Structure formats: C-alpha cells, structure tokens
PDB file of C-alpha atoms in Angstrom:
ATOM      1  CA  MET A   1      91.144  89.435  89.904  1.00 95.00           C
ATOM      2  CA  LYS A   2      92.604  92.982  89.831  1.00 98.00           C
ATOM      3  CA  ILE A   3      92.691  95.011  93.198  1.00 98.00           C
ATOM      4  CA  LEU A   4      93.670  98.684  93.627  1.00 98.00           C
ATOM      5  CA  ILE A   5      94.844  99.390  97.211  1.00 98.00           C
ATOM      6  CA  THR A   6      95.076 103.052  98.321  1.00 98.00           C
ATOM      7  CA  GLY A   7      96.920 104.070 101.543  1.00 97.00           C
ATOM      8  CA  SER A   8      99.476 101.195 101.096  1.00 97.00           C
ATOM      9  CA  ASN A   9     101.715 102.541 103.715  1.00 96.00           C
ATOM     10  CA  GLY A  10      99.175 102.668 106.474  1.00 96.00           C
ATOM     11  CA  GLN A  11      98.552  99.959 109.045  1.00 97.00           C
ATOM     12  CA  VAL A  12      95.857  98.153 106.986  1.00 98.00           C
ATOM     13  CA  GLY A  13      97.134  99.023 103.635  1.00 98.00           C
ATOM     14  CA  TYR A  14     100.408  97.539 104.446  1.00 97.00           C
ATOM     15  CA  CYS A  15      98.857  94.286 105.675  1.00 97.00           C
ATOM     16  CA  LEU A  16      96.503  94.075 102.536  1.00 98.00           C
ATOM     17  CA  THR A  17      99.424  94.493 100.209  1.00 97.00           C
ATOM     18  CA  GLN A  18     101.345  91.628 101.926  1.00 96.00           C
ATOM     19  CA  ARG A  19      98.416  89.402 101.885  1.00 97.00           C
ATOM     20  CA  LEU A  20      97.131  89.970  98.319  1.00 97.00           C
ATOM     21  CA  GLU A  21     100.406  89.910  96.487  1.00 94.00           C
ATOM     22  CA  GLU A  22      99.984  86.103  95.757  1.00 91.00           C
ATOM     23  CA  LYS A  23      96.132  86.185  95.446  1.00 93.00           C
ATOM     24  CA  ALA A  24      95.669  88.865  92.873  1.00 97.00           C
ATOM     25  CA  THR A  25      96.937  91.314  90.493  1.00 98.00           C
ATOM     26  CA  ILE A  26      97.391  94.406  92.744  1.00 98.00           C
ATOM     27  CA  LEU A  27      98.285  98.023  92.326  1.00 98.00           C
ATOM     28  CA  SER A  28      99.159  99.147  95.820  1.00 98.00           C
ATOM     29  CA  LEU A  29      99.656 102.867  96.156  1.00 98.00           C
ATOM     30  CA  ASP A  30     100.595 105.334  98.963  1.00 96.00           C
ATOM     31  CA  TYR A  31     100.139 109.008  98.867  1.00 94.00           C
ATOM     32  CA  GLU A  32     103.267 109.449  96.654  1.00 95.00           C
ATOM     33  CA  GLY A  33     101.857 107.089  94.066  1.00 97.00           C
ATOM     34  CA  LEU A  34      98.253 108.426  94.234  1.00 97.00           C
ATOM     35  CA  ASP A  35      96.860 111.564  95.929  1.00 97.00           C
ATOM     36  CA  ILE A  36      93.268 110.573  96.281  1.00 98.00           C
ATOM     37  CA  THR A  37      92.183 114.217  96.647  1.00 98.00           C
ATOM     38  CA  ASP A  38      93.081 114.724  93.086  1.00 98.00           C
ATOM     39  CA  LYS A  39      90.151 113.762  90.905  1.00 98.00           C
ATOM     40  CA  LYS A  40      91.919 113.558  87.628  1.00 98.00           C
ATOM     41  CA  ALA A  41      94.651 111.516  88.961  1.00 98.00           C
ATOM     42  CA  VAL A  42      92.223 109.056  90.561  1.00 98.00           C
ATOM     43  CA  GLN A  43      90.356 108.858  87.174  1.00 98.00           C
ATOM     44  CA  LYS A  44      93.474 108.167  85.196  1.00 98.00           C
ATOM     45  CA  ILE A  45      94.944 105.385  87.682  1.00 98.00           C
ATOM     46  CA  VAL A  46      91.580 103.629  87.725  1.00 98.00           C
ATOM     47  CA  ALA A  47      90.926 103.932  84.017  1.00 97.00           C
ATOM     48  CA  ASP A  48      94.400 102.655  83.162  1.00 98.00           C
ATOM     49  CA  PHE A  49      94.466  99.762  85.751  1.00 98.00           C
ATOM     50  CA  ASN A  50      90.691  98.890  85.406  1.00 98.00           C
ATOM     51  CA  PRO A  51      90.274  97.123  88.633  1.00 98.00           C
ATOM     52  CA  ASP A  52      87.638  94.770  89.783  1.00 98.00           C
ATOM     53  CA  TYR A  53      87.912  96.007  93.258  1.00 98.00           C
ATOM     54  CA  ILE A  54      89.159  99.279  94.945  1.00 98.00           C
ATOM     55  CA  ILE A  55      90.130  99.024  98.620  1.00 98.00           C
ATOM     56  CA  ASN A  56      90.475 102.464 100.169  1.00 98.00           C
ATOM     57  CA  ALA A  57      92.715 102.208 103.207  1.00 98.00           C
ATOM     58  CA  ALA A  58      93.826 105.939 102.788  1.00 97.00           C
ATOM     59  CA  ALA A  59      92.630 108.317 105.560  1.00 96.00           C
ATOM     60  CA  HIS A  60      93.504 111.427 107.630  1.00 95.00           C
ATOM     61  CA  THR A  61      93.569 109.786 110.909  1.00 92.00           C
ATOM     62  CA  ALA A  62      95.199 112.451 113.100  1.00 91.00           C
ATOM     63  CA  VAL A  63      92.167 112.968 115.325  1.00 95.00           C
ATOM     64  CA  ASP A  64      93.550 115.908 117.214  1.00 93.00           C
ATOM     65  CA  ARG A  65      95.248 117.627 114.301  1.00 94.00           C
ATOM     66  CA  ALA A  66      92.010 117.372 112.281  1.00 96.00           C
ATOM     67  CA  GLU A  67      90.522 120.038 114.579  1.00 96.00           C
ATOM     68  CA  GLN A  68      93.103 122.439 113.256  1.00 96.00           C
ATOM     69  CA  GLU A  69      93.366 120.870 109.740  1.00 96.00           C
ATOM     70  CA  ALA A  70      89.668 120.580 108.862  1.00 96.00           C
ATOM     71  CA  GLU A  71      90.179 121.317 105.186  1.00 97.00           C
ATOM     72  CA  LEU A  72      92.707 118.723 104.702  1.00 97.00           C
ATOM     73  CA  SER A  73      90.808 116.126 106.798  1.00 97.00           C
ATOM     74  CA  TYR A  74      87.685 116.589 104.643  1.00 98.00           C
ATOM     75  CA  ALA A  75      89.877 116.514 101.308  1.00 98.00           C
ATOM     76  CA  ILE A  76      91.295 113.197 102.321  1.00 98.00           C
ATOM     77  CA  ASN A  77      88.388 111.655 104.267  1.00 98.00           C
ATOM     78  CA  GLN A  78      85.465 112.964 102.122  1.00 98.00           C
ATOM     79  CA  ASP A  79      86.634 114.049  98.729  1.00 98.00           C
ATOM     80  CA  GLY A  80      89.117 111.227  98.179  1.00 98.00           C
ATOM     81  CA  PRO A  81      86.449 108.476  98.740  1.00 98.00           C
ATOM     82  CA  LEU A  82      84.091 110.342  96.592  1.00 98.00           C
ATOM     83  CA  HIS A  83      86.508 110.391  93.719  1.00 98.00           C
ATOM     84  CA  LEU A  84      87.338 106.674  94.248  1.00 98.00           C
ATOM     85  CA  ALA A  85      83.690 105.861  94.397  1.00 98.00           C
ATOM     86  CA  GLN A  86      82.944 107.723  91.133  1.00 98.00           C
ATOM     87  CA  ALA A  87      85.861 106.072  89.411  1.00 98.00           C
ATOM     88  CA  ALA A  88      84.701 102.565  90.629  1.00 98.00           C
ATOM     89  CA  SER A  89      81.270 103.128  89.486  1.00 98.00           C
ATOM     90  CA  GLU A  90      82.424 104.148  85.987  1.00 97.00           C
ATOM     91  CA  CYS A  91      84.489 100.969  85.491  1.00 97.00           C
ATOM     92  CA  GLY A  92      81.986  98.678  87.428  1.00 97.00           C
ATOM     93  CA  ALA A  93      84.328  97.976  90.285  1.00 98.00           C
ATOM     94  CA  VAL A  94      83.326  97.200  93.771  1.00 98.00           C
ATOM     95  CA  ILE A  95      84.615  99.702  96.413  1.00 98.00           C
ATOM     96  CA  LEU A  96      85.601  98.628  99.972  1.00 98.00           C
ATOM     97  CA  HIS A  97      86.065 101.662 102.083  1.00 98.00           C
ATOM     98  CA  ILE A  98      87.373 101.681 105.835  1.00 98.00           C
ATOM     99  CA  SER A  99      85.542 103.939 108.259  1.00 98.00           C
ATOM    100  CA  THR A 100      85.487 104.486 112.024  1.00 98.00           C
ATOM    101  CA  ASP A 101      83.620 104.359 115.414  1.00 98.00           C
ATOM    102  CA  TYR A 102      84.047 108.196 115.563  1.00 98.00           C
ATOM    103  CA  VAL A 103      80.942 108.527 113.433  1.00 98.00           C
ATOM    104  CA  PHE A 104      79.120 107.940 116.704  1.00 98.00           C
ATOM    105  CA  ASP A 105      78.951 110.171 119.621  1.00 97.00           C
ATOM    106  CA  GLY A 106      80.148 107.472 122.050  1.00 96.00           C
ATOM    107  CA  GLU A 107      77.245 107.787 124.503  1.00 95.00           C
ATOM    108  CA  GLY A 108      75.835 104.928 126.415  1.00 92.00           C
ATOM    109  CA  GLN A 109      77.238 101.451 126.985  1.00 93.00           C
ATOM    110  CA  LEU A 110      75.498  99.274 124.273  1.00 97.00           C
ATOM    111  CA  PRO A 111      77.724  98.175 121.224  1.00 98.00           C
ATOM    112  CA  TYR A 112      76.782 100.327 118.233  1.00 98.00           C
ATOM    113  CA  GLN A 113      74.906  98.588 115.407  1.00 98.00           C
ATOM    114  CA  GLU A 114      75.111  99.753 111.777  1.00 98.00           C
ATOM    115  CA  ILE A 115      71.575 100.982 111.946  1.00 97.00           C
ATOM    116  CA  ASP A 116      72.223 103.216 115.014  1.00 98.00           C
ATOM    117  CA  SER A 117      72.052 107.095 114.466  1.00 97.00           C
ATOM    118  CA  THR A 118      75.463 108.663 113.691  1.00 98.00           C
ATOM    119  CA  ASN A 119      76.399 111.836 115.522  1.00 98.00           C
ATOM    120  CA  PRO A 120      80.157 112.715 115.140  1.00 97.00           C
ATOM    121  CA  GLN A 121      81.627 115.030 117.799  1.00 96.00           C
ATOM    122  CA  GLY A 122      84.759 116.262 115.967  1.00 96.00           C
ATOM    123  CA  VAL A 123      86.066 117.055 112.556  1.00 98.00           C
ATOM    124  CA  TYR A 124      87.716 113.566 112.080  1.00 98.00           C
ATOM    125  CA  GLY A 125      84.249 111.947 112.736  1.00 98.00           C
ATOM    126  CA  HIS A 126      82.515 114.385 110.557  1.00 98.00           C
ATOM    127  CA  SER A 127      84.768 114.012 107.684  1.00 98.00           C
ATOM    128  CA  LYS A 128      84.888 110.217 107.837  1.00 98.00           C
ATOM    129  CA  LEU A 129      80.895 110.173 108.005  1.00 98.00           C
ATOM    130  CA  ALA A 130      80.930 112.511 104.870  1.00 98.00           C
ATOM    131  CA  GLY A 131      83.233 109.977 103.224  1.00 98.00           C
ATOM    132  CA  GLU A 132      80.897 107.000 103.983  1.00 98.00           C
ATOM    133  CA  ILE A 133      77.972 109.150 102.520  1.00 98.00           C
ATOM    134  CA  ALA A 134      79.925 109.986  99.312  1.00 98.00           C
ATOM    135  CA  VAL A 135      80.947 106.197  98.789  1.00 98.00           C
ATOM    136  CA  ALA A 136      77.304 105.088  99.224  1.00 98.00           C
ATOM    137  CA  GLU A 137      75.927 107.798  96.832  1.00 98.00           C
ATOM    138  CA  TYR A 138      78.330 107.380  94.019  1.00 98.00           C
ATOM    139  CA  CYS A 139      78.999 103.744  93.909  1.00 98.00           C
ATOM    140  CA  PRO A 140      76.173 101.213  94.203  1.00 97.00           C
ATOM    141  CA  LYS A 141      78.488  98.253  94.795  1.00 98.00           C
ATOM    142  CA  HIS A 142      80.010  99.414  98.093  1.00 98.00           C
ATOM    143  CA  LEU A 143      80.995  97.871 101.457  1.00 98.00           C
ATOM    144  CA  ILE A 144      81.875 100.253 104.162  1.00 98.00           C
ATOM    145  CA  LEU A 145      83.895  98.737 106.924  1.00 98.00           C
ATOM    146  CA  ARG A 146      83.731 100.625 110.388  1.00 98.00           C
ATOM    147  CA  THR A 147      86.473  99.675 112.823  1.00 98.00           C
ATOM    148  CA  ALA A 148      88.157 100.954 115.964  1.00 98.00           C
ATOM    149  CA  TRP A 149      91.395 101.172 117.972  1.00 98.00           C
ATOM    150  CA  VAL A 150      93.494  99.768 115.204  1.00 98.00           C
ATOM    151  CA  PHE A 151      96.947  98.355 116.024  1.00 97.00           C
ATOM    152  CA  GLY A 152      99.682  96.253 114.177  1.00 96.00           C
ATOM    153  CA  GLU A 153     103.339  95.687 113.575  1.00 95.00           C
ATOM    154  CA  HIS A 154     103.478  98.479 110.821  1.00 94.00           C
ATOM    155  CA  GLY A 155     102.998 102.141 111.580  1.00 92.00           C
ATOM    156  CA  ASN A 156     102.145 104.051 114.801  1.00 93.00           C
ATOM    157  CA  ASN A 157      99.695 102.731 117.182  1.00 97.00           C
ATOM    158  CA  PHE A 158      98.841 102.288 121.108  1.00 97.00           C
ATOM    159  CA  VAL A 159     100.714  99.129 121.259  1.00 97.00           C
ATOM    160  CA  LYS A 160     104.002 100.646 120.032  1.00 97.00           C
ATOM    161  CA  THR A 161     103.421 103.877 122.107  1.00 97.00           C
ATOM    162  CA  MET A 162     102.872 101.792 125.334  1.00 97.00           C
ATOM    163  CA  LEU A 163     106.104  99.657 124.747  1.00 97.00           C
ATOM    164  CA  ARG A 164     108.104 102.869 124.095  1.00 96.00           C
ATOM    165  CA  LEU A 165     106.821 104.531 127.335  1.00 97.00           C
ATOM    166  CA  ALA A 166     107.521 101.440 129.270  1.00 97.00           C
ATOM    167  CA  GLN A 167     111.070 101.507 128.509  1.00 93.00           C
ATOM    168  CA  THR A 168     111.546 104.978 130.237  1.00 94.00           C
ATOM    169  CA  HIS A 169     108.616 105.106 132.755  1.00 96.00           C
ATOM    170  CA  ASP A 170     108.104 103.011 135.862  1.00 96.00           C
ATOM    171  CA  GLU A 171     104.614 104.470 136.285  1.00 97.00           C
ATOM    172  CA  LEU A 172     102.051 105.407 133.737  1.00 98.00           C
ATOM    173  CA  THR A 173      98.478 106.736 133.930  1.00 97.00           C
ATOM    174  CA  ILE A 174      96.058 105.531 131.171  1.00 97.00           C
ATOM    175  CA  VAL A 175      92.365 106.363 130.497  1.00 97.00           C
ATOM    176  CA  GLY A 176      90.113 103.906 132.030  1.00 98.00           C
ATOM    177  CA  ASP A 177      86.617 105.141 131.176  1.00 97.00           C
ATOM    178  CA  GLN A 178      86.771 104.770 127.342  1.00 97.00           C
ATOM    179  CA  PHE A 179      85.773 101.390 125.994  1.00 98.00           C
ATOM    180  CA  GLY A 180      86.065  99.671 122.662  1.00 98.00           C
ATOM    181  CA  GLY A 181      87.427  96.746 120.787  1.00 98.00           C
ATOM    182  CA  PRO A 182      91.086  96.884 119.974  1.00 98.00           C
ATOM    183  CA  THR A 183      91.513  95.651 116.447  1.00 98.00           C
ATOM    184  CA  TYR A 184      94.499  93.989 114.857  1.00 98.00           C
ATOM    185  CA  ALA A 185      95.291  95.646 111.370  1.00 98.00           C
ATOM    186  CA  GLY A 186      96.033  92.048 109.973  1.00 97.00           C
ATOM    187  CA  ASP A 187      92.461  90.918 110.841  1.00 98.00           C
ATOM    188  CA  ILE A 188      91.045  94.157 109.169  1.00 98.00           C
ATOM    189  CA  ALA A 189      92.808  93.095 106.047  1.00 98.00           C
ATOM    190  CA  ASP A 190      91.765  89.440 106.356  1.00 98.00           C
ATOM    191  CA  ALA A 191      88.158  90.635 106.720  1.00 98.00           C
ATOM    192  CA  LEU A 192      88.414  92.883 103.568  1.00 98.00           C
ATOM    193  CA  ILE A 193      89.893  90.041 101.670  1.00 98.00           C
ATOM    194  CA  ALA A 194      87.203  87.594 102.880  1.00 98.00           C
ATOM    195  CA  MET A 195      84.541  90.026 101.587  1.00 98.00           C
ATOM    196  CA  VAL A 196      86.176  90.061  98.230  1.00 98.00           C
ATOM    197  CA  GLU A 197      86.492  86.310  98.161  1.00 98.00           C
ATOM    198  CA  TYR A 198      82.799  86.064  99.020  1.00 98.00           C
ATOM    199  CA  ILE A 199      81.846  88.099  95.914  1.00 98.00           C
ATOM    200  CA  GLU A 200      84.498  86.257  93.823  1.00 97.00           C
ATOM    201  CA  ALA A 201      82.730  82.932  94.736  1.00 97.00           C
ATOM    202  CA  GLY A 202      79.552  84.171  93.033  1.00 97.00           C
ATOM    203  CA  ASN A 203      77.665  85.514  96.001  1.00 97.00           C
ATOM    204  CA  LYS A 204      76.015  88.771  95.980  1.00 95.00           C
ATOM    205  CA  PRO A 205      76.316  90.588  99.330  1.00 97.00           C
ATOM    206  CA  ALA A 206      74.144  93.169 100.857  1.00 98.00           C
ATOM    207  CA  TRP A 207      75.850  96.400  99.975  1.00 98.00           C
ATOM    208  CA  GLY A 208      76.195  98.801 102.682  1.00 98.00           C
ATOM    209  CA  VAL A 209      77.810  99.348 106.062  1.00 98.00           C
ATOM    210  CA  TYR A 210      79.421  96.648 108.371  1.00 98.00           C
ATOM    211  CA  HIS A 211      81.167  96.889 111.820  1.00 98.00           C
ATOM    212  CA  PHE A 212      84.329  94.984 112.477  1.00 98.00           C
ATOM    213  CA  SER A 213      86.466  95.286 115.625  1.00 98.00           C
ATOM    214  CA  GLY A 214      88.068  93.213 118.385  1.00 98.00           C
ATOM    215  CA  MET A 215      86.796  91.268 121.255  1.00 98.00           C
ATOM    216  CA  PRO A 216      86.620  91.234 124.142  1.00 98.00           C
ATOM    217  CA  TYR A 217      85.718  94.874 124.698  1.00 98.00           C
ATOM    218  CA  ALA A 218      88.197  96.654 126.923  1.00 98.00           C
ATOM    219  CA  SER A 219      89.312 100.020 128.259  1.00 98.00           C
ATOM    220  CA  TRP A 220      92.428 101.655 127.276  1.00 98.00           C
ATOM    221  CA  TYR A 221      93.798 100.796 130.749  1.00 98.00           C
ATOM    222  CA  ASP A 222      92.747  97.083 130.241  1.00 98.00           C
ATOM    223  CA  PHE A 223      94.508  97.076 126.879  1.00 98.00           C
ATOM    224  CA  ALA A 224      97.641  98.590 128.356  1.00 98.00           C
ATOM    225  CA  LYS A 225      97.709  96.093 131.082  1.00 98.00           C
ATOM    226  CA  ALA A 226      97.373  93.253 128.610  1.00 98.00           C
ATOM    227  CA  ILE A 227     100.172  94.614 126.504  1.00 98.00           C
ATOM    228  CA  PHE A 228     102.653  94.876 129.357  1.00 98.00           C
ATOM    229  CA  GLN A 229     101.740  91.376 130.594  1.00 97.00           C
ATOM    230  CA  VAL A 230     102.378  89.873 127.267  1.00 97.00           C
ATOM    231  CA  ALA A 231     105.486  91.988 126.729  1.00 97.00           C
ATOM    232  CA  GLU A 232     106.928  90.847 130.076  1.00 96.00           C
ATOM    233  CA  ASP A 233     106.050  87.141 129.483  1.00 96.00           C
ATOM    234  CA  SER A 234     107.761  87.482 126.066  1.00 95.00           C
ATOM    235  CA  ASN A 235     110.897  89.190 127.466  1.00 94.00           C
ATOM    236  CA  VAL A 236     110.172  92.270 125.342  1.00 94.00           C
ATOM    237  CA  LEU A 237     110.053  94.106 128.766  1.00 95.00           C
ATOM    238  CA  GLN A 238     112.154  93.243 131.810  1.00 94.00           C
ATOM    239  CA  LYS A 239     109.522  94.815 134.144  1.00 94.00           C
ATOM    240  CA  GLN A 240     106.034  96.044 133.742  1.00 95.00           C
ATOM    241  CA  PRO A 241     105.471  99.714 134.697  1.00 97.00           C
ATOM    242  CA  ALA A 242     102.980 100.426 137.452  1.00 97.00           C
ATOM    243  CA  VAL A 243      99.538 101.506 135.577  1.00 98.00           C
ATOM    244  CA  THR A 244      96.938 103.700 137.228  1.00 98.00           C
ATOM    245  CA  ALA A 245      93.525 104.276 135.636  1.00 98.00           C
ATOM    246  CA  ILE A 246      92.392 107.745 135.158  1.00 97.00           C
ATOM    247  CA  PRO A 247      89.265 109.458 133.918  1.00 96.00           C
ATOM    248  CA  THR A 248      89.046 111.193 130.410  1.00 95.00           C
ATOM    249  CA  SER A 249      88.724 114.429 132.178  1.00 94.00           C
ATOM    250  CA  ALA A 250      92.198 114.011 133.602  1.00 94.00           C
ATOM    251  CA  TYR A 251      93.657 113.759 130.094  1.00 90.00           C
ATOM    252  CA  PRO A 252      92.263 116.574 127.917  1.00 90.00           C
ATOM    253  CA  THR A 253      92.749 116.442 124.174  1.00 93.00           C
ATOM    254  CA  PRO A 254      91.837 118.848 121.430  1.00 94.00           C
ATOM    255  CA  ALA A 255      89.375 116.260 119.989  1.00 93.00           C
ATOM    256  CA  LYS A 256      86.715 114.648 122.000  1.00 92.00           C
ATOM    257  CA  ARG A 257      87.297 110.824 122.411  1.00 93.00           C
ATOM    258  CA  PRO A 258      84.111 108.696 122.432  1.00 95.00           C
ATOM    259  CA  GLU A 259      83.616 106.849 125.793  1.00 97.00           C
ATOM    260  CA  ASN A 260      81.880 104.077 124.023  1.00 98.00           C
ATOM    261  CA  SER A 261      83.644 102.795 121.021  1.00 98.00           C
ATOM    262  CA  ARG A 262      82.040  99.338 121.172  1.00 98.00           C
ATOM    263  CA  LEU A 263      80.890  98.016 117.892  1.00 98.00           C
ATOM    264  CA  ASN A 264      78.359  95.255 117.346  1.00 98.00           C
ATOM    265  CA  CYS A 265      79.774  92.909 114.855  1.00 98.00           C
ATOM    266  CA  THR A 266      77.020  90.389 114.355  1.00 98.00           C
ATOM    267  CA  LYS A 267      76.031  91.809 110.875  1.00 98.00           C
ATOM    268  CA  ILE A 268      79.371  90.928 109.284  1.00 98.00           C
ATOM    269  CA  GLU A 269      79.455  87.559 110.902  1.00 98.00           C
ATOM    270  CA  SER A 270      75.953  86.641 109.616  1.00 98.00           C
ATOM    271  CA  GLN A 271      76.614  87.828 106.011  1.00 97.00           C
ATOM    272  CA  PHE A 272      80.197  86.930 105.301  1.00 98.00           C
ATOM    273  CA  GLY A 273      81.013  84.366 108.360  1.00 98.00           C
ATOM    274  CA  ILE A 274      83.681  86.856 109.554  1.00 98.00           C
ATOM    275  CA  LYS A 275      84.301  86.734 113.335  1.00 98.00           C
ATOM    276  CA  PRO A 276      85.520  89.600 115.418  1.00 98.00           C
ATOM    277  CA  SER A 277      89.350  90.311 115.807  1.00 96.00           C
ATOM    278  CA  ASP A 278      90.971  88.296 118.623  1.00 97.00           C
ATOM    279  CA  TRP A 279      93.216  91.159 119.736  1.00 98.00           C
ATOM    280  CA  LYS A 280      94.718  89.184 122.669  1.00 97.00           C
ATOM    281  CA  ARG A 281      95.900  86.484 119.983  1.00 96.00           C
ATOM    282  CA  ALA A 282      97.357  89.220 117.892  1.00 96.00           C
ATOM    283  CA  LEU A 283      99.464  90.584 120.956  1.00 96.00           C
ATOM    284  CA  ASN A 284     101.282  87.065 120.976  1.00 94.00           C
ATOM    285  CA  ASN A 285     103.783  88.287 118.342  1.00 92.00           C
ATOM    286  CA  ILE A 286     104.590  91.361 120.317  1.00 92.00           C
ATOM    287  CA  GLN A 287     108.301  91.063 119.468  1.00 89.00           C
ATOM    288  CA  ALA A 288     107.396  92.356 116.036  1.00 91.00           C
ATOM    289  CA  TYR A 289     105.964  95.610 117.480  1.00 87.00           C
ATOM    290  CA  LYS A 290     109.273  96.880 118.686  1.00 71.00           C
TER     291      LYS A 290
END
C-alpha cells in the first residue's frame, strides 16, 4: 500500500505521517517538497511514486488573510486539489481530501448534514468548496472529509493560543455565541486511515462527502473553559484566568465566522464505523501542547 501525503507539516498531515510510517509505504511532502499549485510538479511526483492513495492535507487555512489573498487561497484550495485529483484519476488512486465547515453559512442551530445546501460566506469557504467540486469532478474514487475547529500538539491552534494567553492574562474574553465540534487532529488522521483500511479490506465505500468533527458540541467559550480546567488540573497552569463570554459582534474579524459549525457525523459512522472525535479526551495530554 503506497500513500502520498501532502501538507505534511500541517496539523493533520503531521499526524498522518507519524501514524502511517509503519503501516504503509509513504511519501509525505510539505510545501517545499511539493507545491500542489504546480500542475506539472504534481503530475511528476504522482507518476513517479504511483500511489494507491493520495491524502491531501494541504490547505490555505488563514481565514482572515484569505480575504486579502484570494488568488493564493484559490490556488491552494481549488487548483491544488484539482491537480491532485487529476493525477489520482490517471494512476487509478483513491483521493482523500480534507475540507471544512466554512462551506456552509453557519445559520440555524441544527448540525449540518452532507446533503445540506452549501453557502460559504468568505473567500476561504468559497475556495474550499471549489476544491471539493474539483476533486469530485476529476477523480471518481474520492472521499471528502469536512471537519471543524482542528487542534493538536503540532502547529498553531486554539488550544495553544489559550495556553499562551493564560500565561500573561488574568482575564480573557472569549466568543460565546459560535458553536461547533472541536476536533483533535490525531482523530482526523485516524479517521482517514480507517477509511483507507476499509477499502484495503476489500470494501467499496460510497464515494463522496463525509462529516467528521468532535463531540460534544461547544462554544469557543466552553472550549476555553475546558482547556483551562484541564491545564490547571495537570499543573500546566498554576491558576486559570477569569473568562467572560462575549458575542461575535464584540470581536470583529475580516472574515465572517459561522455561528453554527455543528456537523452531523452519522453518515461516516454508518459507512465506516468511525465515531466522532472525543475532544475532551484529547485534552488529557495537554502537557504536550506547550
């Protein structure tokens, strides 16, 4: 089993590389090793390596910067997946592609299902949706995994930001009216690997889009409170900062954040037996997030 991993230095790509090293022959590349916006480079790497699976964990995820860097965002989030999907199709590989809750408008309170209408509100969401469409169009054997609120020991994320701020602030204000499922990067990697192993076992999945995120749903305020409690209990913090919930309107950003990032994850459990990420369990090794 040969697997090409792109975005190897990102949160999920790093976890995939660590977990797959002993399970498969892998070629794990970061931007320096493969610029996915370069079609010829993608074609050469894929043709030379001839993978059975391509897992695309590369993305332009700077949501606010995307508003000013639209061309770059589309190059990485649309053109890159398109090139990978074309190359996968040519060599008969399966492509697994990571997408986002930002393809939805964030309205309402019900968890989004895969069949719900998309309506991205910013450049990041639009570019990621364009990538989904490209992958589905150019590679018949595709699995698109939408996720949300990713965190882990490697890279930059909300958990690390909260721990850093708690070292220098006695009081913090955190948005309390945006809700979603914090998702541990290691669990996303495990979900993608489980999908690969399902196919390797001789099963044929329903190709298409799947949702995978953490449970229970929480606000950013709820998530921050949980982080600080675990950090104090684990002696990572000597004292928790006082946390106050504020509305989204009190924390303006260049890109609009969805108020509802809840994803319905029943489809992936039904097809692959993959349960939602347990983000509270993932915080138990909070010493590793420093």
